[in-house]
GROMACS .gro file of C-alpha atoms in nm:
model
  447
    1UNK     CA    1   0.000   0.000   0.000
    2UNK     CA    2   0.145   0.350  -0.127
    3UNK     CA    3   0.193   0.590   0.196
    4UNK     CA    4   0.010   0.895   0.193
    5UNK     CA    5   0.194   1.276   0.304
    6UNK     CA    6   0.041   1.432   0.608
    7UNK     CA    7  -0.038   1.694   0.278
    8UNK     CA    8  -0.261   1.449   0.046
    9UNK     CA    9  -0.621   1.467  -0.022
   10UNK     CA   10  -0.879   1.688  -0.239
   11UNK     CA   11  -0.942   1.959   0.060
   12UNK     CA   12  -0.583   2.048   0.123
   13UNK     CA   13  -0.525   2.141  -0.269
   14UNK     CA   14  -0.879   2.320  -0.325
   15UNK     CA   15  -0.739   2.551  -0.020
   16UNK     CA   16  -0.449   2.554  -0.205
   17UNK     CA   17  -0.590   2.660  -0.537
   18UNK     CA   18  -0.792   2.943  -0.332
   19UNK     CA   19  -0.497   3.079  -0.186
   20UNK     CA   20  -0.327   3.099  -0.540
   21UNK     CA   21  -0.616   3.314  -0.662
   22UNK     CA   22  -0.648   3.515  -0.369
   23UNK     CA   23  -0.317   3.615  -0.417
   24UNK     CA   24  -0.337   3.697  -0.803
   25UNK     CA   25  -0.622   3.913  -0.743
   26UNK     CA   26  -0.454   4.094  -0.522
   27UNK     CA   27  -0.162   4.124  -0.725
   28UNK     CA   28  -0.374   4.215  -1.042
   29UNK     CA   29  -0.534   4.490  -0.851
   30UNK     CA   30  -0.139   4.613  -0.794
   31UNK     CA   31  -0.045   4.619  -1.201
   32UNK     CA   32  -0.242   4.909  -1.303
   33UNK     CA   33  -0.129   5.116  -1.048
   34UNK     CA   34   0.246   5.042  -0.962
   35UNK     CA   35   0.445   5.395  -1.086
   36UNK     CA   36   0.165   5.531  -1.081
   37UNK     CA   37   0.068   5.529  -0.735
   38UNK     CA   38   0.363   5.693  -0.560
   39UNK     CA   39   0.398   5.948  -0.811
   40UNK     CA   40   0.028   6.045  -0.792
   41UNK     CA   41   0.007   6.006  -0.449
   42UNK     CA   42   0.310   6.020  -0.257
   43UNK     CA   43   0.429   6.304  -0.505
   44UNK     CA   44   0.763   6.153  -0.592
   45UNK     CA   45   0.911   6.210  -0.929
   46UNK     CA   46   0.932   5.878  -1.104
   47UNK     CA   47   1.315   5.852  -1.171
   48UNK     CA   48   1.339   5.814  -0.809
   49UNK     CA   49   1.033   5.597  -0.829
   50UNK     CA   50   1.187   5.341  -1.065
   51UNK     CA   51   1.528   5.355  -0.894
   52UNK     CA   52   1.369   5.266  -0.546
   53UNK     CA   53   1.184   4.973  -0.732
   54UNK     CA   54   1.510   4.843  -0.933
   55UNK     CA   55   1.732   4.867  -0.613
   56UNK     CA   56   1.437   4.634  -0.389
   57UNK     CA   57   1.377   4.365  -0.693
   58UNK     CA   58   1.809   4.360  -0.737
   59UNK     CA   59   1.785   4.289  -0.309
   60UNK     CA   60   1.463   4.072  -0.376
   61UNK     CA   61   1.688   3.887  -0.609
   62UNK     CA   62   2.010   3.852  -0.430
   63UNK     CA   63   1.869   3.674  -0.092
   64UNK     CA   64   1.643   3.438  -0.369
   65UNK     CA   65   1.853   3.130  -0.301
   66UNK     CA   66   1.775   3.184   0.078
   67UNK     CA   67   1.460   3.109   0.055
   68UNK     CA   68   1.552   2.741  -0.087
   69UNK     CA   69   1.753   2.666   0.144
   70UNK     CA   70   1.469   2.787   0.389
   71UNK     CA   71   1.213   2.529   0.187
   72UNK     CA   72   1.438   2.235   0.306
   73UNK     CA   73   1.484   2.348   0.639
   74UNK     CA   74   1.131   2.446   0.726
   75UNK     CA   75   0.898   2.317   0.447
   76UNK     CA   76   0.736   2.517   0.137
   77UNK     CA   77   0.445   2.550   0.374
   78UNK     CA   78   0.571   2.777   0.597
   79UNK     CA   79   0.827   3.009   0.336
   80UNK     CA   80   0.483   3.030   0.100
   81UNK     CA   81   0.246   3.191   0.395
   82UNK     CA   82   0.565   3.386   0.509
   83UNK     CA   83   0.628   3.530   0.161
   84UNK     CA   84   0.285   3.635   0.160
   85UNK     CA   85   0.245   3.764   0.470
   86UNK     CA   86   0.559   3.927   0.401
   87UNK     CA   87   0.384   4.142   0.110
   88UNK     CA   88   0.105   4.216   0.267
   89UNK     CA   89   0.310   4.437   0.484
   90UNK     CA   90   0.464   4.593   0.256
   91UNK     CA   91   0.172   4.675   0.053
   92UNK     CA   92   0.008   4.824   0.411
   93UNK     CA   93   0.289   5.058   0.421
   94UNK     CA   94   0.281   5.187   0.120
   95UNK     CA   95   0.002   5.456   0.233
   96UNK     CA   96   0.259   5.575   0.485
   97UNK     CA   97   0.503   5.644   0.209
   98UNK     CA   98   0.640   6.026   0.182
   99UNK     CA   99   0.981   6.011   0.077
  100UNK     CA  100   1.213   5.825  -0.113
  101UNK     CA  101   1.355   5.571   0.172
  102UNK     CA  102   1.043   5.486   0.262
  103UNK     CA  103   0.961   5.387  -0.071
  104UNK     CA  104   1.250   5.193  -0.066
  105UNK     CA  105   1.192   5.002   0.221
  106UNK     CA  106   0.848   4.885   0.157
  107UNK     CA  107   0.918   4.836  -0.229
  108UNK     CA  108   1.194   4.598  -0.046
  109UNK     CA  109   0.938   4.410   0.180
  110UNK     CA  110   0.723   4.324  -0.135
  111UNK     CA  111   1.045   4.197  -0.365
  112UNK     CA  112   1.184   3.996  -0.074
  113UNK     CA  113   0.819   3.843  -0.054
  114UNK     CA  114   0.812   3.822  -0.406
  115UNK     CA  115   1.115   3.647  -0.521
  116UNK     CA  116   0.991   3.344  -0.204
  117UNK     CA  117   0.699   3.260  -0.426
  118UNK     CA  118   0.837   3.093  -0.689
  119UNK     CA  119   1.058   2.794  -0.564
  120UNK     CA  120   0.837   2.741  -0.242
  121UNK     CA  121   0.543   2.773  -0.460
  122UNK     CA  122   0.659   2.478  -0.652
  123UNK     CA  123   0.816   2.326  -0.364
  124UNK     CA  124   0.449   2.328  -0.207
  125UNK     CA  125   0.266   2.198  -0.461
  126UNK     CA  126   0.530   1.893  -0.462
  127UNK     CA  127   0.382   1.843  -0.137
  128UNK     CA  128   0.040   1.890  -0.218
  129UNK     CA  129   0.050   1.603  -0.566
  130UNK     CA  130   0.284   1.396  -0.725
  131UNK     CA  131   0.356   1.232  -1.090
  132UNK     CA  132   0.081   1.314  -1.324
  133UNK     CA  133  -0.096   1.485  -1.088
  134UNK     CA  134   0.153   1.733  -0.994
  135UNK     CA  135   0.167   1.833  -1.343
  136UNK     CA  136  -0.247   1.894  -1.356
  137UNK     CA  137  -0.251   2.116  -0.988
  138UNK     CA  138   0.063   2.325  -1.183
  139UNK     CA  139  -0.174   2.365  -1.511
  140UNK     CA  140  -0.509   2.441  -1.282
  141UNK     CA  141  -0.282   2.715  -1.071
  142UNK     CA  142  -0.208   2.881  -1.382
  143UNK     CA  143  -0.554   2.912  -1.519
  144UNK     CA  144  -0.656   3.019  -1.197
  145UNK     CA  145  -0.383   3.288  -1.134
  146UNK     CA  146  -0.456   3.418  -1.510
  147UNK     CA  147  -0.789   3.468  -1.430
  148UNK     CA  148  -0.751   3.598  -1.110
  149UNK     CA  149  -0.505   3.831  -1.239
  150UNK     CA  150  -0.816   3.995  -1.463
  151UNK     CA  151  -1.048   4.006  -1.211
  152UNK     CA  152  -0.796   4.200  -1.024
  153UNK     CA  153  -0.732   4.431  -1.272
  154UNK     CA  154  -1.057   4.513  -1.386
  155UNK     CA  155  -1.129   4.578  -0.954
  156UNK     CA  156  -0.855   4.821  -0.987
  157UNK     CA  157  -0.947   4.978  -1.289
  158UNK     CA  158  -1.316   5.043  -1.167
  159UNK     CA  159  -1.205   5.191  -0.824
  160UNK     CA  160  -0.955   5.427  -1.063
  161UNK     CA  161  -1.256   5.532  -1.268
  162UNK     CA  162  -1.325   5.772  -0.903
  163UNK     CA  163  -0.986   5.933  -1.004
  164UNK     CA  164  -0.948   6.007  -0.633
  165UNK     CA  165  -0.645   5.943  -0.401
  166UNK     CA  166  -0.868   5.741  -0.174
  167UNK     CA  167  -0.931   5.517  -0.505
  168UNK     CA  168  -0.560   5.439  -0.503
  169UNK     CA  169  -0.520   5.366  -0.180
  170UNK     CA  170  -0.797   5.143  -0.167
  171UNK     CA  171  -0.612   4.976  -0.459
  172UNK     CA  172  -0.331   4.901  -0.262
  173UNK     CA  173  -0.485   4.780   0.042
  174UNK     CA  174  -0.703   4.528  -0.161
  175UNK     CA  175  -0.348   4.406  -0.342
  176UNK     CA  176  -0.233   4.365   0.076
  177UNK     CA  177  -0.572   4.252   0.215
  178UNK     CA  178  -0.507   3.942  -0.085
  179UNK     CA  179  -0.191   3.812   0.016
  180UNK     CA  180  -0.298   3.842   0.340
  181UNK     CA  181  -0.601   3.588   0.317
  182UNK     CA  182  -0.363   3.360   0.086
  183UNK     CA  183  -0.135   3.384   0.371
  184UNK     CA  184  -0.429   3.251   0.624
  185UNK     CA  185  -0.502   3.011   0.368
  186UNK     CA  186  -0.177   2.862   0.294
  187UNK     CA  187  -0.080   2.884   0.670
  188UNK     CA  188  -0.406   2.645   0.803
  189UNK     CA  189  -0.283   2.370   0.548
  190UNK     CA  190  -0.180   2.027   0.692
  191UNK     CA  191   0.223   1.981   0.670
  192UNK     CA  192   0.298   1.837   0.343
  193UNK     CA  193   0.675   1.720   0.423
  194UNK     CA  194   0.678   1.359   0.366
  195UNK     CA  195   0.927   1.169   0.614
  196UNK     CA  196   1.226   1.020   0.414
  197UNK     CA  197   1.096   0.649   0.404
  198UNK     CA  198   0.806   0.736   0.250
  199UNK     CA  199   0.903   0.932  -0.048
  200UNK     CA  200   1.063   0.858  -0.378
  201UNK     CA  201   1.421   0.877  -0.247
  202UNK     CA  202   1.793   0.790  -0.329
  203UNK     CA  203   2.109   0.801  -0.202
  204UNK     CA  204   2.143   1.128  -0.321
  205UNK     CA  205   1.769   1.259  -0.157
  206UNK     CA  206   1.920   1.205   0.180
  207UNK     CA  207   2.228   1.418   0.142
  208UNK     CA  208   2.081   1.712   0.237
  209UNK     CA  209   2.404   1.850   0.420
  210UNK     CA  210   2.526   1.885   0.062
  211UNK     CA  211   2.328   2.223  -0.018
  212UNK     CA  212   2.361   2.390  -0.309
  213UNK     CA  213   2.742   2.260  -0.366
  214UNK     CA  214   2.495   1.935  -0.488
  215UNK     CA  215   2.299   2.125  -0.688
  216UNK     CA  216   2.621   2.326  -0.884
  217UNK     CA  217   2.719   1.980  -0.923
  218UNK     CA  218   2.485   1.837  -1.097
  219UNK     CA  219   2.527   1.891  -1.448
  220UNK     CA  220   2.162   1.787  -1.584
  221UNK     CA  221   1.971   1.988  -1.364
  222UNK     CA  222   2.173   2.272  -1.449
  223UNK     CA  223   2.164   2.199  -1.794
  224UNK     CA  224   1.793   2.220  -1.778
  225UNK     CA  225   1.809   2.562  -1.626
  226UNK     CA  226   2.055   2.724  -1.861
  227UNK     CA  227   1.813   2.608  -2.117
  228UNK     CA  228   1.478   2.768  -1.968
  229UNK     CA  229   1.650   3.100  -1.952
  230UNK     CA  230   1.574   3.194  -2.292
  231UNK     CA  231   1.256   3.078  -2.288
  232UNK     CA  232   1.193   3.273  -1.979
  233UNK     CA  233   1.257   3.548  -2.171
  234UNK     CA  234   0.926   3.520  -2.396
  235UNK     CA  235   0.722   3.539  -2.080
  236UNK     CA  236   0.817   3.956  -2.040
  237UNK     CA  237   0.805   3.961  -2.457
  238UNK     CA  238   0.393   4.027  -2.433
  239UNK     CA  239   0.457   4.333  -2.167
  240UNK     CA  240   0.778   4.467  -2.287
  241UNK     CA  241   0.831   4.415  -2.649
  242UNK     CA  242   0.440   4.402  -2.780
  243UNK     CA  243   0.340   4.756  -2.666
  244UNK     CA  244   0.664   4.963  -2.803
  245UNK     CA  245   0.619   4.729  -3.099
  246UNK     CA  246   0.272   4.794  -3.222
  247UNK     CA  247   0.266   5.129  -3.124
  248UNK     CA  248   0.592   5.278  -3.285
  249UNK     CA  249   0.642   5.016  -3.532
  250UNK     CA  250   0.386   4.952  -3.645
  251UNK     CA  251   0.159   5.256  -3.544
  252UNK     CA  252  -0.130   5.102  -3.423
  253UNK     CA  253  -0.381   5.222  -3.127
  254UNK     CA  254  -0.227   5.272  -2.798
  255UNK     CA  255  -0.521   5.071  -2.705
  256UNK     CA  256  -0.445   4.729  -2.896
  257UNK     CA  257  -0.162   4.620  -2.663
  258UNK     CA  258  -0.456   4.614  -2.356
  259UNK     CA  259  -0.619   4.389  -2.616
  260UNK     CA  260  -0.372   4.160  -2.677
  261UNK     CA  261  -0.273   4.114  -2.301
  262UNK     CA  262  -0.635   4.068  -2.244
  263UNK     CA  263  -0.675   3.774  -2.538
  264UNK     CA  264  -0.383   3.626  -2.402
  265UNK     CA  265  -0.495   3.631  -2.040
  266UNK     CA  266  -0.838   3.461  -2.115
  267UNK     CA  267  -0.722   3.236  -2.346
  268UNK     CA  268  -0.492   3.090  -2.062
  269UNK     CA  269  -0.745   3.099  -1.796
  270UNK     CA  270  -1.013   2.890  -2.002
  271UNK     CA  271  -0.769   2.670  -2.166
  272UNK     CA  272  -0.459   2.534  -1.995
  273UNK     CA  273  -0.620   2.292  -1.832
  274UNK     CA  274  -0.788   2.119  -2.111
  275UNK     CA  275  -0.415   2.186  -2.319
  276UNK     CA  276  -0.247   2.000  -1.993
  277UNK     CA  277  -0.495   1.701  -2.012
  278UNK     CA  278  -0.414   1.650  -2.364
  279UNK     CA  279  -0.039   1.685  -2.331
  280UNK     CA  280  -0.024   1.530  -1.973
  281UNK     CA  281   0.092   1.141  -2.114
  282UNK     CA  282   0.369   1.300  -2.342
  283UNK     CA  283   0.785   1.337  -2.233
  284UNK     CA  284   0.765   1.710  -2.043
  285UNK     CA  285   1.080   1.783  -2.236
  286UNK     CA  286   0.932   1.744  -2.537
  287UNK     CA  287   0.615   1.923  -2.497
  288UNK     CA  288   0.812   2.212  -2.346
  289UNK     CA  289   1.074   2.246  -2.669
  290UNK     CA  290   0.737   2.208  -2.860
  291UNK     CA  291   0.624   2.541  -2.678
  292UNK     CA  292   0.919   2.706  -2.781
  293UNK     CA  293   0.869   2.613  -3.121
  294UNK     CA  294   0.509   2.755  -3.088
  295UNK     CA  295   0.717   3.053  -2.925
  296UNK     CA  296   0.939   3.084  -3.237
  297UNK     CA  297   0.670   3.103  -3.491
  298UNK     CA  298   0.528   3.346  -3.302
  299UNK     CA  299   0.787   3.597  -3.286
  300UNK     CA  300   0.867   3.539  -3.682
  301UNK     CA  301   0.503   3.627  -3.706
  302UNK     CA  302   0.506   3.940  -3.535
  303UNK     CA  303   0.823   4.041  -3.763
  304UNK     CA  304   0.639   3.980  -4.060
  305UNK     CA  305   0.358   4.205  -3.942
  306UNK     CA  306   0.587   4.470  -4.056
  307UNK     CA  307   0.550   4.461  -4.370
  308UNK     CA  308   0.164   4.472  -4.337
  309UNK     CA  309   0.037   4.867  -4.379
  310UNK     CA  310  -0.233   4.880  -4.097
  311UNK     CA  311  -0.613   4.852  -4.105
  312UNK     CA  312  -0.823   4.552  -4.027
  313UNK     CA  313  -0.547   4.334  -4.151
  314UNK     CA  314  -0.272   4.426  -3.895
  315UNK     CA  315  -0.525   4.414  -3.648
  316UNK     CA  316  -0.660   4.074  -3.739
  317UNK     CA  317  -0.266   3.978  -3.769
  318UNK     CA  318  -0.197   4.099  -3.428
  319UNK     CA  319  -0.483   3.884  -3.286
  320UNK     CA  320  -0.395   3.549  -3.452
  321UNK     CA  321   0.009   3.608  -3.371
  322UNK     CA  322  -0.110   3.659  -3.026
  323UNK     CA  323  -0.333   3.336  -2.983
  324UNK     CA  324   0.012   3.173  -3.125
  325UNK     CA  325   0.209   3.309  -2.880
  326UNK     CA  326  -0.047   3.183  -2.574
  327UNK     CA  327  -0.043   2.808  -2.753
  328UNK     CA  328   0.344   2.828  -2.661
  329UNK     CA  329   0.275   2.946  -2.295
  330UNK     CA  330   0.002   2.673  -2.249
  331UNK     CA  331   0.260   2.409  -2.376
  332UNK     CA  332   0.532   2.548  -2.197
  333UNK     CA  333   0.456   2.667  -1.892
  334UNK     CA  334   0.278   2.358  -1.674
  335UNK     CA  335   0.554   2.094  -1.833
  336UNK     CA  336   0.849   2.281  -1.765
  337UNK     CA  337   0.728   2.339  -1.393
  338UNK     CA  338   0.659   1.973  -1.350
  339UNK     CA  339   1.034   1.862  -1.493
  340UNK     CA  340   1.201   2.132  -1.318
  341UNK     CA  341   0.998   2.012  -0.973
  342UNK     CA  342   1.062   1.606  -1.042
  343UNK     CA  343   1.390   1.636  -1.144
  344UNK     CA  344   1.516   1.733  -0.834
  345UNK     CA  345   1.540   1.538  -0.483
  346UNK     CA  346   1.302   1.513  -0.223
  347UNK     CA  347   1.530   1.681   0.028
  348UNK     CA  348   1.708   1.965  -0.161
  349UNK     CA  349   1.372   2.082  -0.371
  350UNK     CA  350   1.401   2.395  -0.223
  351UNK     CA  351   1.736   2.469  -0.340
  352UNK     CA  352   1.697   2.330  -0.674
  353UNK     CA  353   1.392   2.504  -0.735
  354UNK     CA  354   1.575   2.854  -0.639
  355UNK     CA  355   1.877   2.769  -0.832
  356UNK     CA  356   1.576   2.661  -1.162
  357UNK     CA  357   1.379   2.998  -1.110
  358UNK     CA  358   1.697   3.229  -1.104
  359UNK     CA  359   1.633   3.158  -1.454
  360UNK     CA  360   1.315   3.319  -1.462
  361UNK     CA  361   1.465   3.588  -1.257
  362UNK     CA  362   1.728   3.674  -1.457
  363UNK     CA  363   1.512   3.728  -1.727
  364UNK     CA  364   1.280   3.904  -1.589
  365UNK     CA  365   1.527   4.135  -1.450
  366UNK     CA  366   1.698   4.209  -1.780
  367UNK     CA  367   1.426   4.189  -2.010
  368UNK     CA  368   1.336   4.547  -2.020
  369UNK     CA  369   1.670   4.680  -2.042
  370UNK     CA  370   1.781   4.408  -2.324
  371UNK     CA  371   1.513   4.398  -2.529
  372UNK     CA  372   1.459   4.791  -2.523
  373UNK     CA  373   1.827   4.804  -2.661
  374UNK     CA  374   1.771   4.617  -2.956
  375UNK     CA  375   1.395   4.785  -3.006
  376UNK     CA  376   1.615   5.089  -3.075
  377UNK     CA  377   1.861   4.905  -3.325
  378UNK     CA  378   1.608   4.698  -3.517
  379UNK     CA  379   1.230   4.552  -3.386
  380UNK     CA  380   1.294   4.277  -3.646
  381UNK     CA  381   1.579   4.219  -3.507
  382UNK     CA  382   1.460   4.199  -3.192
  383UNK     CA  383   1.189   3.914  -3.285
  384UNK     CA  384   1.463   3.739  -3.466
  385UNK     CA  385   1.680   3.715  -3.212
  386UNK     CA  386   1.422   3.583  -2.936
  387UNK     CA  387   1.290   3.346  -3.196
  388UNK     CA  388   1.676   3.189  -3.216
  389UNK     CA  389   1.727   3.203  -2.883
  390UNK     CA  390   1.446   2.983  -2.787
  391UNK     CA  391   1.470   2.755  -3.056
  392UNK     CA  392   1.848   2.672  -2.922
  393UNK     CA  393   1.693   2.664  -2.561
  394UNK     CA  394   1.444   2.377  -2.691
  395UNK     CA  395   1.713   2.177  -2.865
  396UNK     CA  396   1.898   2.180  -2.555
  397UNK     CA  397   1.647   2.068  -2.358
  398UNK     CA  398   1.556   1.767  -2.610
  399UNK     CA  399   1.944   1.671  -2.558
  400UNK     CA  400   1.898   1.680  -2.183
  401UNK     CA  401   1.647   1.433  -2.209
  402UNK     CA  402   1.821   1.083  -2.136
  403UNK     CA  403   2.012   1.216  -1.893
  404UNK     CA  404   1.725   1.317  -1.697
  405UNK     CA  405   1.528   1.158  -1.462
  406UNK     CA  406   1.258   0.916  -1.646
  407UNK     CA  407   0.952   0.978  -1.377
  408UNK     CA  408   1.026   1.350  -1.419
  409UNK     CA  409   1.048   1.320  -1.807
  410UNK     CA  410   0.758   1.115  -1.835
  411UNK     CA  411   0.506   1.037  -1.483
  412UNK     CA  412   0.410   0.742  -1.386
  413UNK     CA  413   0.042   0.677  -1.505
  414UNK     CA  414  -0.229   0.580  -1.210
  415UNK     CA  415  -0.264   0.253  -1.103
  416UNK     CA  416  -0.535   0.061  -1.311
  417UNK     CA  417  -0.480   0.276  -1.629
  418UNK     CA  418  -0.332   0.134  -1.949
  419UNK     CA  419  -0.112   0.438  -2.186
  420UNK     CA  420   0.038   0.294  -2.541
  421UNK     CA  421   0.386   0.198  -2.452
  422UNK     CA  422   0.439   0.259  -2.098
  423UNK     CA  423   0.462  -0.151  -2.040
  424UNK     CA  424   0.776  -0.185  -2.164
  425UNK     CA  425   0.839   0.235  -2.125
  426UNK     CA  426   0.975   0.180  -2.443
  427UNK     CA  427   1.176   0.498  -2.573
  428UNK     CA  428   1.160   0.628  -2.215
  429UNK     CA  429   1.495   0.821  -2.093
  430UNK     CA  430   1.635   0.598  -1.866
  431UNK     CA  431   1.974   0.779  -1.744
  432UNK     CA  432   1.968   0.955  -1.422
  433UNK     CA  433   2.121   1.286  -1.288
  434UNK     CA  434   2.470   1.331  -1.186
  435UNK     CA  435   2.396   1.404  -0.779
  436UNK     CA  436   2.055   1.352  -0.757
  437UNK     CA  437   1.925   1.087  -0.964
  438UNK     CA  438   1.601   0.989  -0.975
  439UNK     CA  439   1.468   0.658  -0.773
  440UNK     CA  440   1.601   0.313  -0.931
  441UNK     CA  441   1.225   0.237  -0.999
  442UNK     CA  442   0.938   0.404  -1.141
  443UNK     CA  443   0.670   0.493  -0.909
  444UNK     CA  444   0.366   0.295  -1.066
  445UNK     CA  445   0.088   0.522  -0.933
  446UNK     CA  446   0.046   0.851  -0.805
  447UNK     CA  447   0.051   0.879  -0.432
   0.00000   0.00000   0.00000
């Protein structure tokens, strides 16, 4: 009989799931506002603005591997409602802010909070589901987060219609009063930590004195994140690149770039979890390079846009390039979280997780700067570029494949149900990782 974690069963993950959208309508309800707010209300000029917010996400980013380490020491549990509580703090000072230091220490709460979420996020929901399953929770947070992202923003953008400073505040203290019930939420679920001789383990799983020297180590797993960092990149493409784009390229309506953010929002909320259901018995490797594929063709598609002279055709262009772009990000985005989460030991998640989403950091960090350099040589250029960059990030990860885990390549079906193939796992990567491999047999059900 398969143990059960302390963290298993349907309740625990609908909390979960509420949590997750408590917190993305809160942090929807922040977007619309962000410069905005202090330089509107607090009266600051917004160089000093956008300094004080650089200098707290470079501080935010710096103490990121922290937080892994704290994932293995305490559980993603307790780092998630931390992280959360931690930001609704900092959004309850921000009222209170005046002058520039202020600013800056607030700003500083929120990034610290922020740059927690990712690996314990994962981390948690490792906890919360395993194999195939894991996968599904990853694809139904998503949806969930995309749509509570719009509901968010379209709070925010009714309380700005008052175009009152109380409407901004109020803003801002619905962003903190939404972490703080995903804190409450996160905090009243059971422990998910799984004691060692129930969980998939190796050698390697119980070396947790190792740190992060075993994750530097193993060449696989970092492999897989060098990979993902140009395909992070297309994730701040739709907010950085689209806007400049098909405004001053292309001259369109300051409006359309709403639009398109908008199409690509729903689209994810209504369809990533059928997309994940449909892609859920394939190798995650391959349906993420797939996404960056879909990625690739995308960006070539917005280049040729170009050469298109406006009217109902660009538009119509813009739409359909857009709706290619979200196929990538539905492929991509729930299979690389599940490989990035299975390929790494039961006992250093945390770590390996911070070390995977530095990735994601990275690029999110230089994104504006980088991509706003080449706008100004060449916008072309600019797609061309991205649409190389993840096309050699998706042939690397193909090559990674056999030396990755096989139950984070390809789960373990449930018990009882029959998939072409997986018998004799024929064609299934069977190396493991150098430091952490995966368990010397296949799980053959979800527990």
């Amino acid at each position: 009989m398969t143990p059960t974690s302390p963290g298993k069963g349907t309740f625990p993950r609908y909390r979960y799931l509420a949590a997750v959208s408590a917190e993305a309508v809160g942090g929807g309800m922040y977007v619309p506002v962000s410069l905005l707010y202090f330089h509107r209300v607090a009266g600051l000029p917004l160089g000093q603005v956008g300094g004080a917010l650089t200098v707290a996400a470079l501080v935010g980013l710096a103490v990121s591997p922290f937080f892994g380490a704290l994932v293995d020491r305490l559980g993603a549990r307790t780092v998630v409602a931390v992280g959360f509580a931690v930001r609704a703090v900092g959004f309850v000072c921000y009222p209170f802010v005046h002058q520039w230091w202020q600013l800056l220490a607030a700003a500083t709460l929120v990034a610290v909070g922020d740059r927690s979420f990712q690996a314990s996020i994962q981390a948690l929901i490792s906890e919360l589901a395993q194999g195939a399953e894991r996968q599904r929770m990853i694809a139904t947070q998503s949806s969930l987060r995309n749509a509570g992202f719009g509901v968010g923003g379209l709070l925010a953008s009714l309380a700005l219609a008052a175009d009152a400073d109380w409407a901004y505040h109020a803003v801002v203290l619905g962003s903190g009063a939404g972490l703080a019930l995903a804190a409450v939420l996160i905090a009243g679920l059971p422990s998910g930590r799984v004691p060692a001789a129930t969980t998939n383990t190796t050698e390697a799983d119980g070396k947790a004195s190792g740190g992060y020297g075993a994750v530097l180590r193993d060449r696989p797993y970092l492999g897989l994140t060098l990979a993902t960092v140009p395909l992070a990149f297309c994730y701040s493409s739709l907010s950085v690149i689209l806007p400049v784009y098909t405004t001053q390229t292309l001259h369109a309506s300051a409006s359309l770039p709403g639009l398109l953010f908008t199409v690509n929002t729903v689209l994810v909320a209504l369809a990533q979890v059928p997309v994940n259901s449909w892609t859920s018995k394939w190798r995650r490797t391959r349906v993420s390079a797939m996404g960056g594929v879909v990625f690739a063709a995308s960006f070539l598609g917005f280049a040729v846009l170009s050469a298109l002279d406006g009217g109902v055709v660009l538009v119509s262009g813009l739409l359909l390039t857009t709706v290619l772009y979200t196929g990538g990000e539905l492929l991509h985005s729930p299979s690389s979280g599940a490989l990035s989460t299975d390929a790494a030991p039961d006992a250093l998640r945390g770590r390996y997780l911070a070390v995977y989403y530095l990735s994601w950091s990275v690029a999110k960090a230089a994104a504006p700067a980088l991509f706003t350099t080449l706008l100004a040589v060449s916008a072309n250029l600019t797609w061309l570029l991205l649409a190389g960059g993840v096309l050699l990030g998706s042939l690397a990860m193909l090559r990674l494949e056999p030396r990755l885990p096989a139950h984070a390549v390809r789960p373990a079906p449930e018990a009882g149900s029959a998939e072409p193939g997986n018998a004799e796992t024929a064609g299934e990567p069977t190396g493991t990782m150098s430091g952490a491999a995966a368990s010397p047999t296949r799980r053959t059900r979800r527990s």
